[in-house]
C-alpha positions as protocol buffer text, in pm:
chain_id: "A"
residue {
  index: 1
  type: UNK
  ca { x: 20059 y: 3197 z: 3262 }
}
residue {
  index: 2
  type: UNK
  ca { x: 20184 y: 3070 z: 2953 }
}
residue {
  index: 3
  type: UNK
  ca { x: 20294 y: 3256 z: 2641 }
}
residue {
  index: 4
  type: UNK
  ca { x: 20006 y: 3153 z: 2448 }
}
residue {
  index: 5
  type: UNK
  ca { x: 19780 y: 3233 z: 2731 }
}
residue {
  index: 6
  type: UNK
  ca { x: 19992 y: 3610 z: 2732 }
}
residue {
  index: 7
  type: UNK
  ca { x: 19909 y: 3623 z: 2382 }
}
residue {
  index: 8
  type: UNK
  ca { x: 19557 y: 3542 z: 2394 }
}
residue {
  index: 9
  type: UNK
  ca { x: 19534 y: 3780 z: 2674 }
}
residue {
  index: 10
  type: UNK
  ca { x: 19653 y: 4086 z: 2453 }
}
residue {
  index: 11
  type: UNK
  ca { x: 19515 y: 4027 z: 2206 }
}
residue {
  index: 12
  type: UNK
  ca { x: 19173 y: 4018 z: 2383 }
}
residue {
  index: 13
  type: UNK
  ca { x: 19232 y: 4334 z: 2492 }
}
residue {
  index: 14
  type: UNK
  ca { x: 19358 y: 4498 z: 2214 }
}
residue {
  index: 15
  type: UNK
  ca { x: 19035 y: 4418 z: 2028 }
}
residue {
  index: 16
  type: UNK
  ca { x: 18875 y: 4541 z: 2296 }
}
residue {
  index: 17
  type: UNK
  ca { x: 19034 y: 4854 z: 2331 }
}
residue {
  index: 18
  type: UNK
  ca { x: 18950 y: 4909 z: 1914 }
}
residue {
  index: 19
  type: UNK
  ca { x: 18607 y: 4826 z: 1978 }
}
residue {
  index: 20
  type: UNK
  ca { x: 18579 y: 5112 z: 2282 }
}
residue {
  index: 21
  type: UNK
  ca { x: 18779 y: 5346 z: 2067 }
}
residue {
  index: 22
  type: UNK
  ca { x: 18547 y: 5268 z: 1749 }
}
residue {
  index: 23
  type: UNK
  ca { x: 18257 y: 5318 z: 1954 }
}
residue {
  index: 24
  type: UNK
  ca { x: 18385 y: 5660 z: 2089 }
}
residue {
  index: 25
  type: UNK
  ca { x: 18445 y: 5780 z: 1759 }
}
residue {
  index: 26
  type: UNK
  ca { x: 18114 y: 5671 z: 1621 }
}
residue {
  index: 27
  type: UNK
  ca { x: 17918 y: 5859 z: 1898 }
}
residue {
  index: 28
  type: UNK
  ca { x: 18180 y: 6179 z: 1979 }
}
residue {
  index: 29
  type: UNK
  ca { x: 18313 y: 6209 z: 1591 }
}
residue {
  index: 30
  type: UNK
  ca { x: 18144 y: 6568 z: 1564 }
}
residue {
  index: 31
  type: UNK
  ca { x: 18231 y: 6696 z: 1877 }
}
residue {
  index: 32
  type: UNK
  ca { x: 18609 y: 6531 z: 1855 }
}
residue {
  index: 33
  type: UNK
  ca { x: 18621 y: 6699 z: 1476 }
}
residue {
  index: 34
  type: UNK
  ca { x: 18411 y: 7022 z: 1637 }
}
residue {
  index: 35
  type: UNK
  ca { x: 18707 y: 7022 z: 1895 }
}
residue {
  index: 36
  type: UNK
  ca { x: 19020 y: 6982 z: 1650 }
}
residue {
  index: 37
  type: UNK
  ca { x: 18869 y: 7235 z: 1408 }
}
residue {
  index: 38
  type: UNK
  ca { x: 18842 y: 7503 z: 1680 }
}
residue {
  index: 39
  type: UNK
  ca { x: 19189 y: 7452 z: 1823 }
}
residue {
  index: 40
  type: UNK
  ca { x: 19327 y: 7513 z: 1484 }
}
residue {
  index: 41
  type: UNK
  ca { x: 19105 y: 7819 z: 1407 }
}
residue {
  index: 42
  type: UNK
  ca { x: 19184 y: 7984 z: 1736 }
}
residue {
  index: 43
  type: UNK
  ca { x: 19578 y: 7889 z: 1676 }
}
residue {
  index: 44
  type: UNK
  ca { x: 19541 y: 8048 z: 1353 }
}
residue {
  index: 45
  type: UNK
  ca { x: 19384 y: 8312 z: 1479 }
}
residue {
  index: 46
  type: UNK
  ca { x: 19634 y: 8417 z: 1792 }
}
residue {
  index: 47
  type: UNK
  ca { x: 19922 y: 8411 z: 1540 }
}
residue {
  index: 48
  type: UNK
  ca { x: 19713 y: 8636 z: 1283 }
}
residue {
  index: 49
  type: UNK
  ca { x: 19653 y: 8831 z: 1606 }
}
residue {
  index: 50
  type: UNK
  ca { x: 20060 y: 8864 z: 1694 }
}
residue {
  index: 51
  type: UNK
  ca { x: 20128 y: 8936 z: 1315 }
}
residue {
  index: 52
  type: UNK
  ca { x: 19902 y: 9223 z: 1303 }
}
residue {
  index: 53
  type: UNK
  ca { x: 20010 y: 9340 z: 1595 }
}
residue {
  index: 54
  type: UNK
  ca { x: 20427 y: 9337 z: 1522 }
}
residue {
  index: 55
  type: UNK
  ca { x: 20326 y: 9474 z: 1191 }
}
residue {
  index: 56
  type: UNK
  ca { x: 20108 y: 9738 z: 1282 }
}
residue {
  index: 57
  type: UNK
  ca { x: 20381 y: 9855 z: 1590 }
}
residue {
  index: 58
  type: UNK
  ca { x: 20667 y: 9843 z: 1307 }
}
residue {
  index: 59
  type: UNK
  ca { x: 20452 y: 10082 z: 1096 }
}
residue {
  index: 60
  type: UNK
  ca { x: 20378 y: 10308 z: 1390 }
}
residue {
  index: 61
  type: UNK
  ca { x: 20736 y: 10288 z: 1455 }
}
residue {
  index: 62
  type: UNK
  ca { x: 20869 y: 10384 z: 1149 }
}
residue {
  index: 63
  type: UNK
  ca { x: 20628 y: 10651 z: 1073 }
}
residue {
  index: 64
  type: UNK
  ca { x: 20727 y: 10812 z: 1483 }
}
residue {
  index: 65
  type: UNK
  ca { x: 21081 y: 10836 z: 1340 }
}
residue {
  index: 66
  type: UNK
  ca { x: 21016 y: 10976 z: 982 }
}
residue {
  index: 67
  type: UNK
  ca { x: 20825 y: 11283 z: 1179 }
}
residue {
  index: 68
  type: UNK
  ca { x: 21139 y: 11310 z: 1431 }
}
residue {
  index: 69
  type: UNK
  ca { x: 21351 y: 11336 z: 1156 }
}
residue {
  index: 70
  type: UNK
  ca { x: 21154 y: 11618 z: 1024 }
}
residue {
  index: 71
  type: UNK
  ca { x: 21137 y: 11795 z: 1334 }
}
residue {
  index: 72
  type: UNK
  ca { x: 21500 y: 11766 z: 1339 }
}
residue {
  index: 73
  type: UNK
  ca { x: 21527 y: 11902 z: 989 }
}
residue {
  index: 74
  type: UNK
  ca { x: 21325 y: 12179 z: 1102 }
}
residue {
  index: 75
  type: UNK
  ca { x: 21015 y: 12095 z: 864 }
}
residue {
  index: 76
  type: UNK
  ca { x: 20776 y: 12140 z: 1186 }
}
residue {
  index: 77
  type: UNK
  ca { x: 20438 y: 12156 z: 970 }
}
residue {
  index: 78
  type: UNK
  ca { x: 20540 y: 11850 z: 895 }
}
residue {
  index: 79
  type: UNK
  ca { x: 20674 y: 11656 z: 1189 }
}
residue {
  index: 80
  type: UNK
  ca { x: 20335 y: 11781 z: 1355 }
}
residue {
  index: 81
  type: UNK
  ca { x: 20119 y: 11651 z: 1091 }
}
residue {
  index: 82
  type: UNK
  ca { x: 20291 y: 11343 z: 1109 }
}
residue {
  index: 83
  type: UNK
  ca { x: 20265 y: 11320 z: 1488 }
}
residue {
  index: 84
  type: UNK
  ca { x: 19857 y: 11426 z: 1495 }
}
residue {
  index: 85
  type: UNK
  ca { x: 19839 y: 11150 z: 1244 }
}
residue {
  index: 86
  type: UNK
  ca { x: 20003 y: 10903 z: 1455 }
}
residue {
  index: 87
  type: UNK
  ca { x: 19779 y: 11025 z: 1751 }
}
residue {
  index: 88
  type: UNK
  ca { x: 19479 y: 10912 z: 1538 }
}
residue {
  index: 89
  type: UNK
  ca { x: 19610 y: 10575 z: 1375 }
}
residue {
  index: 90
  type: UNK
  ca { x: 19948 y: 10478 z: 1591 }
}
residue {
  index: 91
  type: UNK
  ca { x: 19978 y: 10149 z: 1763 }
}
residue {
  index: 92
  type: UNK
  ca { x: 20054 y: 10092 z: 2144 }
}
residue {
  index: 93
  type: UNK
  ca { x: 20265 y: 10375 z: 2306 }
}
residue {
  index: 94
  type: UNK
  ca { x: 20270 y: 10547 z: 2000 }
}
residue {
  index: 95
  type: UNK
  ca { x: 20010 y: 10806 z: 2011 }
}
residue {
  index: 96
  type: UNK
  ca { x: 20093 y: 10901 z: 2329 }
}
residue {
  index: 97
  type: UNK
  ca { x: 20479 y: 10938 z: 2223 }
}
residue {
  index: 98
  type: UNK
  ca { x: 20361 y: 11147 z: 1921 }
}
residue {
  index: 99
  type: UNK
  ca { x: 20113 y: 11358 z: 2149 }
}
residue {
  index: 100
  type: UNK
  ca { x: 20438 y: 11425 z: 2374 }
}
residue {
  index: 101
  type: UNK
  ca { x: 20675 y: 11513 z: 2079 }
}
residue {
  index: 102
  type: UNK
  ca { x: 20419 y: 11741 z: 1898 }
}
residue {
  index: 103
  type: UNK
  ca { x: 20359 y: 11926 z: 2226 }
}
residue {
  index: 104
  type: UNK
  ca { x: 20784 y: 11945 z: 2235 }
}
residue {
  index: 105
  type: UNK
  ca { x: 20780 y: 12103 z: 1870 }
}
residue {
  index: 106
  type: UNK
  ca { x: 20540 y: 12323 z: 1922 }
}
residue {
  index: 107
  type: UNK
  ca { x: 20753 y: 12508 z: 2226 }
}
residue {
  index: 108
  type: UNK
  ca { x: 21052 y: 12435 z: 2036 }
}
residue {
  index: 109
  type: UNK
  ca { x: 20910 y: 12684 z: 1765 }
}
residue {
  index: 110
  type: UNK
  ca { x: 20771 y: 12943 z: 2039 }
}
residue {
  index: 111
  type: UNK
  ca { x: 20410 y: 12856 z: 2025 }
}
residue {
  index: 112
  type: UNK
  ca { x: 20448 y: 12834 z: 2457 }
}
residue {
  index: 113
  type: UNK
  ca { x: 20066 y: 12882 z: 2510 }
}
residue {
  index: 114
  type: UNK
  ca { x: 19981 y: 12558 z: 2268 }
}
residue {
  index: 115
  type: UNK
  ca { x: 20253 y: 12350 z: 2373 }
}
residue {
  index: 116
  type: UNK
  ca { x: 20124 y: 12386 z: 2754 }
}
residue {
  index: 117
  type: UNK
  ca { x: 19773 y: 12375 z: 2621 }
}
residue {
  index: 118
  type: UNK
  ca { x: 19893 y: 12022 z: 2480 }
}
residue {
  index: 119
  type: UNK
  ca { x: 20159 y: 11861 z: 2773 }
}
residue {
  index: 120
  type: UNK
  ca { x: 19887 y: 11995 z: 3053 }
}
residue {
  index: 121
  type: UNK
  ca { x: 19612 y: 11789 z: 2847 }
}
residue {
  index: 122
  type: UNK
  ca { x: 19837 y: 11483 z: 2874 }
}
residue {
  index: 123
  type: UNK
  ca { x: 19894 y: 11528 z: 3252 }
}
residue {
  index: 124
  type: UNK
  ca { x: 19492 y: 11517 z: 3290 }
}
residue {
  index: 125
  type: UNK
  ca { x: 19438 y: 11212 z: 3066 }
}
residue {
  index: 126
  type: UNK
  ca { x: 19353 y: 10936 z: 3273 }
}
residue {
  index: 127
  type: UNK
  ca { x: 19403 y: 10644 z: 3016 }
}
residue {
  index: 128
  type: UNK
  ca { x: 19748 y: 10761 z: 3006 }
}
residue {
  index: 129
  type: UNK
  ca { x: 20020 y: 10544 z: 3275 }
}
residue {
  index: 130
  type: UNK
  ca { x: 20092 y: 10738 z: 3541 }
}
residue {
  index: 131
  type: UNK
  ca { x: 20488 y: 10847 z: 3476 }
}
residue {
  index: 132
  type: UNK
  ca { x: 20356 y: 10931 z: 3127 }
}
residue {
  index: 133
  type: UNK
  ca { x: 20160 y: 11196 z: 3324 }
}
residue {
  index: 134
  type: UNK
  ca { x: 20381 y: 11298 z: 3553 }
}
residue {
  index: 135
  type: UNK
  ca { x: 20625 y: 11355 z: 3221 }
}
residue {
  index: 136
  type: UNK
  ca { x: 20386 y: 11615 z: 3115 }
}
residue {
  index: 137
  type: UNK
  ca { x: 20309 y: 11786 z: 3399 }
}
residue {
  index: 138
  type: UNK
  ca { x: 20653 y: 11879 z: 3501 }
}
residue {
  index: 139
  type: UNK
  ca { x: 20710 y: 12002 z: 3095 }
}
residue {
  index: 140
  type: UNK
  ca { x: 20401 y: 12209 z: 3119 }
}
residue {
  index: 141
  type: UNK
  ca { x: 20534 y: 12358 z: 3477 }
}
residue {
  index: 142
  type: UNK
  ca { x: 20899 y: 12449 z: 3336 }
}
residue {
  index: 143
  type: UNK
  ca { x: 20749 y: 12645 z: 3019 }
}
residue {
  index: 144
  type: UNK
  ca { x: 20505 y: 12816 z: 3273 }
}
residue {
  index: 145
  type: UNK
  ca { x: 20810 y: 12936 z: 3459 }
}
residue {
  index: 146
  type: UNK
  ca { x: 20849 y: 13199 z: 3206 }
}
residue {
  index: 147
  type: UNK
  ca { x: 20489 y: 13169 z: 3052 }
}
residue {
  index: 148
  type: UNK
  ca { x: 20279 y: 13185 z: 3336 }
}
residue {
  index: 149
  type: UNK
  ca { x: 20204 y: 13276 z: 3744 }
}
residue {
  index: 150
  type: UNK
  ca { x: 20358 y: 13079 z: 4040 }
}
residue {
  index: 151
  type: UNK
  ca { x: 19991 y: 12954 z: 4079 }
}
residue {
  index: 152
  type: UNK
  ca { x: 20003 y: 12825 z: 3739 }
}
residue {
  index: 153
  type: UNK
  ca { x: 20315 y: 12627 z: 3815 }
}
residue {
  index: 154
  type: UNK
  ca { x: 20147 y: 12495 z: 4107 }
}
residue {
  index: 155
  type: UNK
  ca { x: 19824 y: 12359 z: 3948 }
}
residue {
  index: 156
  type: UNK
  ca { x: 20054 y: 12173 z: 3748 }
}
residue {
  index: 157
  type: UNK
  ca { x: 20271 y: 12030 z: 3990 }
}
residue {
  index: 158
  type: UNK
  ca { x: 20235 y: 12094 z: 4363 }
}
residue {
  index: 159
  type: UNK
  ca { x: 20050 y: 11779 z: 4365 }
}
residue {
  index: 160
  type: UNK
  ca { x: 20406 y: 11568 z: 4235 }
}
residue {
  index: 161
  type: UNK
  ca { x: 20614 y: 11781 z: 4518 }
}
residue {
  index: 162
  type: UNK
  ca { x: 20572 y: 11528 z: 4790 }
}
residue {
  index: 163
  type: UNK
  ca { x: 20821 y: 11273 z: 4920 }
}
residue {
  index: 164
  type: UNK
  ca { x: 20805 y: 10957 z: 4809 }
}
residue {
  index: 165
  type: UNK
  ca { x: 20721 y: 11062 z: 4420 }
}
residue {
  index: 166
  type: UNK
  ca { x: 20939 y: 10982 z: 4144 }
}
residue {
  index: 167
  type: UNK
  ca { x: 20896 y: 11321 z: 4013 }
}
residue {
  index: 168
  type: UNK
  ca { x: 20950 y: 11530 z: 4283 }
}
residue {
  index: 169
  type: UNK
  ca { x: 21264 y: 11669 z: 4241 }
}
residue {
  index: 170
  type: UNK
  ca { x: 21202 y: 11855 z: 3933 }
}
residue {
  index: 171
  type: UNK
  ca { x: 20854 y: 11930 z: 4085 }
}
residue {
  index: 172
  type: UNK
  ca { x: 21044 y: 12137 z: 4295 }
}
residue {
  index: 173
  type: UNK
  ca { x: 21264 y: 12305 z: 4109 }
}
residue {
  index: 174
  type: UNK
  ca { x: 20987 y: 12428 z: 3911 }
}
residue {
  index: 175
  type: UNK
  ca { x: 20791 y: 12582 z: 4182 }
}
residue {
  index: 176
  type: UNK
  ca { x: 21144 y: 12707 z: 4325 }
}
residue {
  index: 177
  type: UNK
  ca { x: 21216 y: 12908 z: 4024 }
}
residue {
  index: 178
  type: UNK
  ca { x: 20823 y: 12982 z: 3970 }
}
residue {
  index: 179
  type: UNK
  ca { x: 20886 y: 13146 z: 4331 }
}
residue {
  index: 180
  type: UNK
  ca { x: 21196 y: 13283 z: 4294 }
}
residue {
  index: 181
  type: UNK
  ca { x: 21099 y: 13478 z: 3955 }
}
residue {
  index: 182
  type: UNK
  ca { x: 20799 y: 13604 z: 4129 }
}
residue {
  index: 183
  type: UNK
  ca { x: 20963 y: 13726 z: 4416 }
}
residue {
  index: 184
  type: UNK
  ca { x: 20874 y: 13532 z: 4655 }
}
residue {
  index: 185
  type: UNK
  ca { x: 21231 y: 13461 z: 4803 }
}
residue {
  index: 186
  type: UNK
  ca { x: 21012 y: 13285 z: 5109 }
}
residue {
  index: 187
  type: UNK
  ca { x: 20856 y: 13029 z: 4911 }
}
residue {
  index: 188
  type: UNK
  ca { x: 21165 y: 12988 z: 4683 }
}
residue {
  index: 189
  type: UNK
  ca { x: 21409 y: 12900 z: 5009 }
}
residue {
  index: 190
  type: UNK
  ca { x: 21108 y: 12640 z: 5084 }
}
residue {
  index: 191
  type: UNK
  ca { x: 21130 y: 12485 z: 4786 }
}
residue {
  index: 192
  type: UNK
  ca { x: 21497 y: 12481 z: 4723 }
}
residue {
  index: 193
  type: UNK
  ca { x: 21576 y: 12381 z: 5071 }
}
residue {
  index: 194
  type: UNK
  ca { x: 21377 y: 12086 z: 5041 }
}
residue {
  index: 195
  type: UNK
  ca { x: 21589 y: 12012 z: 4721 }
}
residue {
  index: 196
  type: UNK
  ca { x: 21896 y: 12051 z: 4874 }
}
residue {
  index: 197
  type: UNK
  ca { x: 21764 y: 11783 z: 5202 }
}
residue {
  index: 198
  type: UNK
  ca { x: 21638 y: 11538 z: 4989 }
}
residue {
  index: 199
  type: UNK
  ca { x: 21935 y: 11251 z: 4978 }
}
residue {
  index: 200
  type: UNK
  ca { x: 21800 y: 11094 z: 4662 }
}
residue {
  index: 201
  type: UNK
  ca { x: 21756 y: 11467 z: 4454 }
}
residue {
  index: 202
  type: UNK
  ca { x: 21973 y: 11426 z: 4150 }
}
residue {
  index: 203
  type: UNK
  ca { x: 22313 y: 11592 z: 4156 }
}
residue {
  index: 204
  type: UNK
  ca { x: 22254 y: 11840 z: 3905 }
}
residue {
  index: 205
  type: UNK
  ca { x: 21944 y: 11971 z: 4045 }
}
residue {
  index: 206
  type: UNK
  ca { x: 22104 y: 11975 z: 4426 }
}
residue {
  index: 207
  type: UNK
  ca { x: 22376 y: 12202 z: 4247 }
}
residue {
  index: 208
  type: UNK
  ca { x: 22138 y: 12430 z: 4094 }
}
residue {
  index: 209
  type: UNK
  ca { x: 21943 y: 12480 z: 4404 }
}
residue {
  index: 210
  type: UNK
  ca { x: 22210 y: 12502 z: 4582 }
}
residue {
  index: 211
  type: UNK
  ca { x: 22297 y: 12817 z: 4348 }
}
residue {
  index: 212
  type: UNK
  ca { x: 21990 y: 12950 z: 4389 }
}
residue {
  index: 213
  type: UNK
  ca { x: 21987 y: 12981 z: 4752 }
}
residue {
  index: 214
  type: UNK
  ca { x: 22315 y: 13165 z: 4720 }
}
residue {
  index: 215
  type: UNK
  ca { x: 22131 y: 13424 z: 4546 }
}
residue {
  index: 216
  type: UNK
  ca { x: 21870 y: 13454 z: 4729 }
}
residue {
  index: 217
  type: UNK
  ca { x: 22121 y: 13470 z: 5017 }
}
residue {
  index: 218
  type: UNK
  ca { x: 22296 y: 13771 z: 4878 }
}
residue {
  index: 219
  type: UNK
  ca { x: 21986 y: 13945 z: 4786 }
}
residue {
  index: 220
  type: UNK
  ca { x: 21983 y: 13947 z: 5196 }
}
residue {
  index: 221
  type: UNK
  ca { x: 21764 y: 13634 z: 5292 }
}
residue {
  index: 222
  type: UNK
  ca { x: 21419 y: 13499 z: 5249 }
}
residue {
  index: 223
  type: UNK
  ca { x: 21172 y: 13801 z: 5268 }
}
């Protein structure tokens, strides 16, 4: 084929190819426009979304630390009204953060019965991730070491005392020393000794049960 032919050719089709494309537009212009429109909307939108959102999380952010620094000042009335606040209006992890540090406060300035009232609320609440829970639960079981009955303890945390659980460990320290303070040197060996098997129990907490069993040794055994 020759070059004018080529030419001829191309040129054919490029007409053609305007005419299609004219023809498209003149027929699909609304929906094409329709189209174009809602891709920009929704783009606009997403990044309006991710705005509000970074914003929002700085601002919960930033008002979680001002009440930790006035917990750590010691203005507790406060750091807790600043935590219930952020329970109501906080972003993300944030209301369950301040739920946790409020209920930390509160036994930090002796008021046991709320502060169990508040982490055993937490370790019911469903919506909340699981080691969130779990968190709670073993906090509500250590203040009911000295605040409550063994059977208290257990309620708590008998349930995160099995192998396999992240939290077990301090699970069962609790109910050890739960035991042991209520004289139940029986239970208490259980407990610990299962502590002290465990390969993957924490160092500190093998040592402690380990002391513990000592004692309960020299008081003359398990009775």
């Amino acid at each position: 084929m020759s070059d004018d032919n080529s030419t001829f050719v191309r040129e054919v089709n490029d007409d053609l190819r305007s005419d299609y494309f004219k023809a498209l537009w003149a027929r699909f212009r609304f929906v094409i426009i329709g189209a174009a429109i809602a891709i920009v909307v929704v783009t606009a939108a997403l990044r309006g979304w991710d705005y509000w959102q970074e914003s929002t999380a700085a601002k919960s952010g930033d008002a979680f630390l001002a009440a930790l620094e006035l917990a750590r000042d010691g203005n507790t009335e406060a750091a807790l009204a600043g935590f219930q606040e952020l329970e109501k209006t906080g972003h993300g992890s944030y209301p369950v953060l301040a739920r946790m540090r409020a209920a930390t406060v509160l036994a930090d300035q002796g008021d046991a019965a709320a502060a169990i009232s508040a982490f055993s609320a937490i370790g019911k609440d469903a919506s909340q991730p699981a080691a969130i829970r779990d968190a709670a639960r073993i906090r509500a079981a250590y203040l009911l070491v000295d605040h409550g009955s063994y059977d208290d303890v257990s309620a708590e945390v008998e349930v995160l005392a099995v192998p396999g659980n992240a939290a077990r460990h301090s699970a069962r320290e609790a109910l050890g020393l739960a035991a042991f303070k209520a004289g139940d040197f029986a239970k208490a060996s259980e407990w610990f000794n299962e502590i002290t098997t465990d390969t993957q129990t924490p160092r500190g907490v093998a040592n402690r049960a380990g002391v513990i069993l000592d004692l309960i040794a020299a008081r003359g055994g398990a009775s």
